[in-house]
PDB file of C-alpha atoms in Angstrom:
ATOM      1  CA  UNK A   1      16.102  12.323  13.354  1.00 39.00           C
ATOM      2  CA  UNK A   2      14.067   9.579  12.947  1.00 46.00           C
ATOM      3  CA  UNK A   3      10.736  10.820  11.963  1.00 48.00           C
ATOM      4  CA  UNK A   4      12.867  13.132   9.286  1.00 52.00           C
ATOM      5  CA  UNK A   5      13.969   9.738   7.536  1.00 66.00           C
ATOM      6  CA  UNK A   6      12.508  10.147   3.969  1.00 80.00           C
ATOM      7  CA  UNK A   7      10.463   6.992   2.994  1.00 92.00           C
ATOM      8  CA  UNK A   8      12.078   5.539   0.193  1.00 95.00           C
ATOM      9  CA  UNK A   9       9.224   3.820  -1.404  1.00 97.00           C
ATOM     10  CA  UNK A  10      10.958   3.491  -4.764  1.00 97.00           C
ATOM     11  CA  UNK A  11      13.050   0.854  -2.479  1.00 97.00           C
ATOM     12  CA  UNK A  12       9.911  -0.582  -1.669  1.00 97.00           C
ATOM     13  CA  UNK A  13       8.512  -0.890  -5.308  1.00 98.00           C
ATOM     14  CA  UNK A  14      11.419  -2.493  -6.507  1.00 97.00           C
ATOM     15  CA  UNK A  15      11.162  -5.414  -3.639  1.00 97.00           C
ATOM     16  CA  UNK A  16       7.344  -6.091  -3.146  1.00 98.00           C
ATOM     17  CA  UNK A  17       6.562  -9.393  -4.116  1.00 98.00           C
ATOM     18  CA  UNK A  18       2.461 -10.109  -5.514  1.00 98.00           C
ATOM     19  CA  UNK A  19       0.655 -12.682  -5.170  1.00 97.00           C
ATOM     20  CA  UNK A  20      -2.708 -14.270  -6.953  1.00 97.00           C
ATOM     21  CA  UNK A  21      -2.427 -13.160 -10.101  1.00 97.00           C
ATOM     22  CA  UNK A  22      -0.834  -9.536 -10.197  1.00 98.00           C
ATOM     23  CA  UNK A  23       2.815  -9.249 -11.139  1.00 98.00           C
ATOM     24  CA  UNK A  24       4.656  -5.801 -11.261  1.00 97.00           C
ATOM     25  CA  UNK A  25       3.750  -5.233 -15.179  1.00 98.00           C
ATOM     26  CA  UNK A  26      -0.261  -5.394 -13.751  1.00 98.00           C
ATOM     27  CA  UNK A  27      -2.168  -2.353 -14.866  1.00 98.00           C
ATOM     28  CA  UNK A  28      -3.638  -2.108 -11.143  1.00 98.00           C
ATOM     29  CA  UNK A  29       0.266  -2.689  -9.489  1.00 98.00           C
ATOM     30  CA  UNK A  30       1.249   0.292 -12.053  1.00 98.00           C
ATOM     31  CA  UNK A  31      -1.813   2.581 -11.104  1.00 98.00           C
ATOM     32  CA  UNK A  32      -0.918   1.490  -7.813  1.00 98.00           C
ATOM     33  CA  UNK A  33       2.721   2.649  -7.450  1.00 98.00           C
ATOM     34  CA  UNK A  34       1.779   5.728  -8.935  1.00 98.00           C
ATOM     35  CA  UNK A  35      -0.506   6.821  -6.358  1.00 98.00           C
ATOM     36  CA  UNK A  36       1.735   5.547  -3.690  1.00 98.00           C
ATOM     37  CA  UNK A  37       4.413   8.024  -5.204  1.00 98.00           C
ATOM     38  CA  UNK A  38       1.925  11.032  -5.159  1.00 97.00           C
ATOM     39  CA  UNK A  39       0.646  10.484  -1.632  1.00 97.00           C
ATOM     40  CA  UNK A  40       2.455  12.955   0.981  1.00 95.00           C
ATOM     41  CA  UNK A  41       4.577  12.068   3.202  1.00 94.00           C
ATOM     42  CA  UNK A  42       1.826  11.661   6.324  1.00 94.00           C
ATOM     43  CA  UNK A  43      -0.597   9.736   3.429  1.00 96.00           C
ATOM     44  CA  UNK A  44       2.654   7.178   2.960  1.00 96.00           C
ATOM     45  CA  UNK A  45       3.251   6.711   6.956  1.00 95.00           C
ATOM     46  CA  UNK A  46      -0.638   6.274   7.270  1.00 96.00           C
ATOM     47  CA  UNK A  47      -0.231   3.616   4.072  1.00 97.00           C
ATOM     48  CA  UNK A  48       2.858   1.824   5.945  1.00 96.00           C
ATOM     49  CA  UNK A  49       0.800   1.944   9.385  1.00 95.00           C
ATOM     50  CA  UNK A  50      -1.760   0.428   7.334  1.00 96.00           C
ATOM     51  CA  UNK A  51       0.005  -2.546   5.872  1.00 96.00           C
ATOM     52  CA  UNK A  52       2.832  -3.462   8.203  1.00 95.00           C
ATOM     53  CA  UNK A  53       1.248  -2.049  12.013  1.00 94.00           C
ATOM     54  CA  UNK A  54       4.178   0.535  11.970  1.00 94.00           C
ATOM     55  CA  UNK A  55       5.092   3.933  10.349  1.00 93.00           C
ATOM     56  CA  UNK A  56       8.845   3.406  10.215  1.00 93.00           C
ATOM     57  CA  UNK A  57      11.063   2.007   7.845  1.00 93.00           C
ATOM     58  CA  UNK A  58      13.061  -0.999   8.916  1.00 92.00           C
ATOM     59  CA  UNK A  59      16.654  -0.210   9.298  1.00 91.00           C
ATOM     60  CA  UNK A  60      18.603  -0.151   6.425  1.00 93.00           C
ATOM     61  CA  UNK A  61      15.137   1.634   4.530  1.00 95.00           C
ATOM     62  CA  UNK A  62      12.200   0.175   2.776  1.00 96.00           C
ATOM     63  CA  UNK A  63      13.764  -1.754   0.705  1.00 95.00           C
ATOM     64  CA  UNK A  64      14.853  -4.216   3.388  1.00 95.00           C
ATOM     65  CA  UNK A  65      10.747  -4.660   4.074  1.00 94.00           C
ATOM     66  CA  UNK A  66       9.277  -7.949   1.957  1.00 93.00           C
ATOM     67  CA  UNK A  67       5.749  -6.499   0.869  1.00 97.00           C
ATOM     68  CA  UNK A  68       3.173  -8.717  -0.795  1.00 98.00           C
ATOM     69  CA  UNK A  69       0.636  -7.491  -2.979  1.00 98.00           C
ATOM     70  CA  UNK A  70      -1.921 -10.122  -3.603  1.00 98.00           C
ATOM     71  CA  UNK A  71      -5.057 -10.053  -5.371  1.00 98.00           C
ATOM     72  CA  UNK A  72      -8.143  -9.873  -3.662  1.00 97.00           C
ATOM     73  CA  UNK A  73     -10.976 -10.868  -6.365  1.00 96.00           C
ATOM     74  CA  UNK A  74     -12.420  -8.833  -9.072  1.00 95.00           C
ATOM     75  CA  UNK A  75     -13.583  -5.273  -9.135  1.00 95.00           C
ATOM     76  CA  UNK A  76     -15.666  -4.146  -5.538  1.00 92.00           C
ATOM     77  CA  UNK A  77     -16.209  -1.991  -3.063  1.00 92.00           C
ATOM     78  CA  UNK A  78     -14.703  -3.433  -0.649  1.00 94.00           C
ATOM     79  CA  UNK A  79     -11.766  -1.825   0.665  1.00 95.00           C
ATOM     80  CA  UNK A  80      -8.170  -3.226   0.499  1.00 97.00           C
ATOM     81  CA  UNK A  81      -7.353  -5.190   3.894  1.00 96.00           C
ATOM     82  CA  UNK A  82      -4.498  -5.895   4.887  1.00 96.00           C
ATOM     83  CA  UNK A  83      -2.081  -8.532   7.139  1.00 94.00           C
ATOM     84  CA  UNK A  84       0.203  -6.977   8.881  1.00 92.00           C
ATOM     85  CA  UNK A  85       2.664  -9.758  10.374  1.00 92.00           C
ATOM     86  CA  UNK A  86       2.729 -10.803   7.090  1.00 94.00           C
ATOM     87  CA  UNK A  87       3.492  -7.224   5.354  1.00 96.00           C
ATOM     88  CA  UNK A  88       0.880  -8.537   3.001  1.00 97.00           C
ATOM     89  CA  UNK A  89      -1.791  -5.649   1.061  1.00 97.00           C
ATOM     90  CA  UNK A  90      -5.011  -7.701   0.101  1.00 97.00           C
ATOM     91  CA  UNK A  91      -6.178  -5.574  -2.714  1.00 98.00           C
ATOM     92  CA  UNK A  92      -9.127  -6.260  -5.320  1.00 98.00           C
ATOM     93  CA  UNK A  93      -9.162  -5.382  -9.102  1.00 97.00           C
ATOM     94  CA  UNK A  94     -10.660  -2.618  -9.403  1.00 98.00           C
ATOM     95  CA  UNK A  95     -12.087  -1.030 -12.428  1.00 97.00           C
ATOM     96  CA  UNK A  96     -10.439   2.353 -12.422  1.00 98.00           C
ATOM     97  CA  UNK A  97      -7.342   4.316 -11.017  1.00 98.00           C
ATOM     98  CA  UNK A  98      -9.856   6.779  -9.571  1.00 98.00           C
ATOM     99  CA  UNK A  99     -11.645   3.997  -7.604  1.00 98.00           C
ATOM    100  CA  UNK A 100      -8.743   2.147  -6.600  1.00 98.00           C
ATOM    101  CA  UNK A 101      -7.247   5.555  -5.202  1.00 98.00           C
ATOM    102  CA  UNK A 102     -10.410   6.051  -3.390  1.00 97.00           C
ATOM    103  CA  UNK A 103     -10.923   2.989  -1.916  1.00 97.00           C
ATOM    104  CA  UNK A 104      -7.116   3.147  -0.701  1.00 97.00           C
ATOM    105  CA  UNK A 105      -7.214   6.302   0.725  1.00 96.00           C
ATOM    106  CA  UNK A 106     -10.557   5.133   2.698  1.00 96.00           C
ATOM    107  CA  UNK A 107      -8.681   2.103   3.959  1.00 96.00           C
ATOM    108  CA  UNK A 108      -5.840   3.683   5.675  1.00 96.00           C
ATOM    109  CA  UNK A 109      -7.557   6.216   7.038  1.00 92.00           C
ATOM    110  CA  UNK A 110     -10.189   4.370   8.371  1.00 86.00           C
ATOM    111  CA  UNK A 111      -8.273   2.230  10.106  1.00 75.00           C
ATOM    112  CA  UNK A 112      -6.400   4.769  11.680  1.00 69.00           C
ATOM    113  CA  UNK A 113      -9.837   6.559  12.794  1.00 61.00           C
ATOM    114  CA  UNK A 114     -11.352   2.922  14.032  1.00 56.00           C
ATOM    115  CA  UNK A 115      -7.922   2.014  15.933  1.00 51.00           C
ATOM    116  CA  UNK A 116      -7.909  -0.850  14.276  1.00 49.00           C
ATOM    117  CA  UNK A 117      -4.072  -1.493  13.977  1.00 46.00           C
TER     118      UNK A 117
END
């Protein structure tokens, strides 16, 4: 039953905090969400493995987890990092929805690949 538990990332959206500069009316938090929302459901576990070392939601759903979104310097290519005993994504401005979904869907897939959670 527990791997059937739908993420609830709407939950999650309405309590991540940000940090350096982004707030939740950010055009790069909004592009953000929305590709979060489109990913599948093994795209969002991989995302969750990514930022907080574990694909399950915390009992009571993802709305009990305290993200942080915090800005990681102007437009790169580096990838988004991320701190996971602090639930914290490290993300920089990028230019364009396109690139920012790129460079997302690098990260947590990468790290899965490297083992580096």
């Amino acid at each position: 039953m527990e791997l059937c538990q739908k993420l609830d990332f709407e939950a999650l959206e309405k309590t991540t905090e940000y940090d350096g500069g982004y707030n939740k009316d950010s055009q790069i938090i909004k592009d953000f969400w929305e590709i979060i929302h489109s990913f599948g459901e093994e795209q969002k576990r991989l995302f969750l493995q990514f930022t907080t070392g574990t694909d399950r939601a915390p009992v009571g759903g993802l709305g009990k987890l305290k993200m942080i979104i915090a800005k990681n310097g102007s437009d790169s290519d580096r990838l988004p990092t991320s701190h996971t005993c602090f639930n914290a994504l490290l993300l920089p401005e990028y230019s364009s929805k396109e690139k920012l979904k790129e460079r997302l869907l690098k990260a947590i897939t990468y790290a899965k690949g490297f083992g580096m959670l």
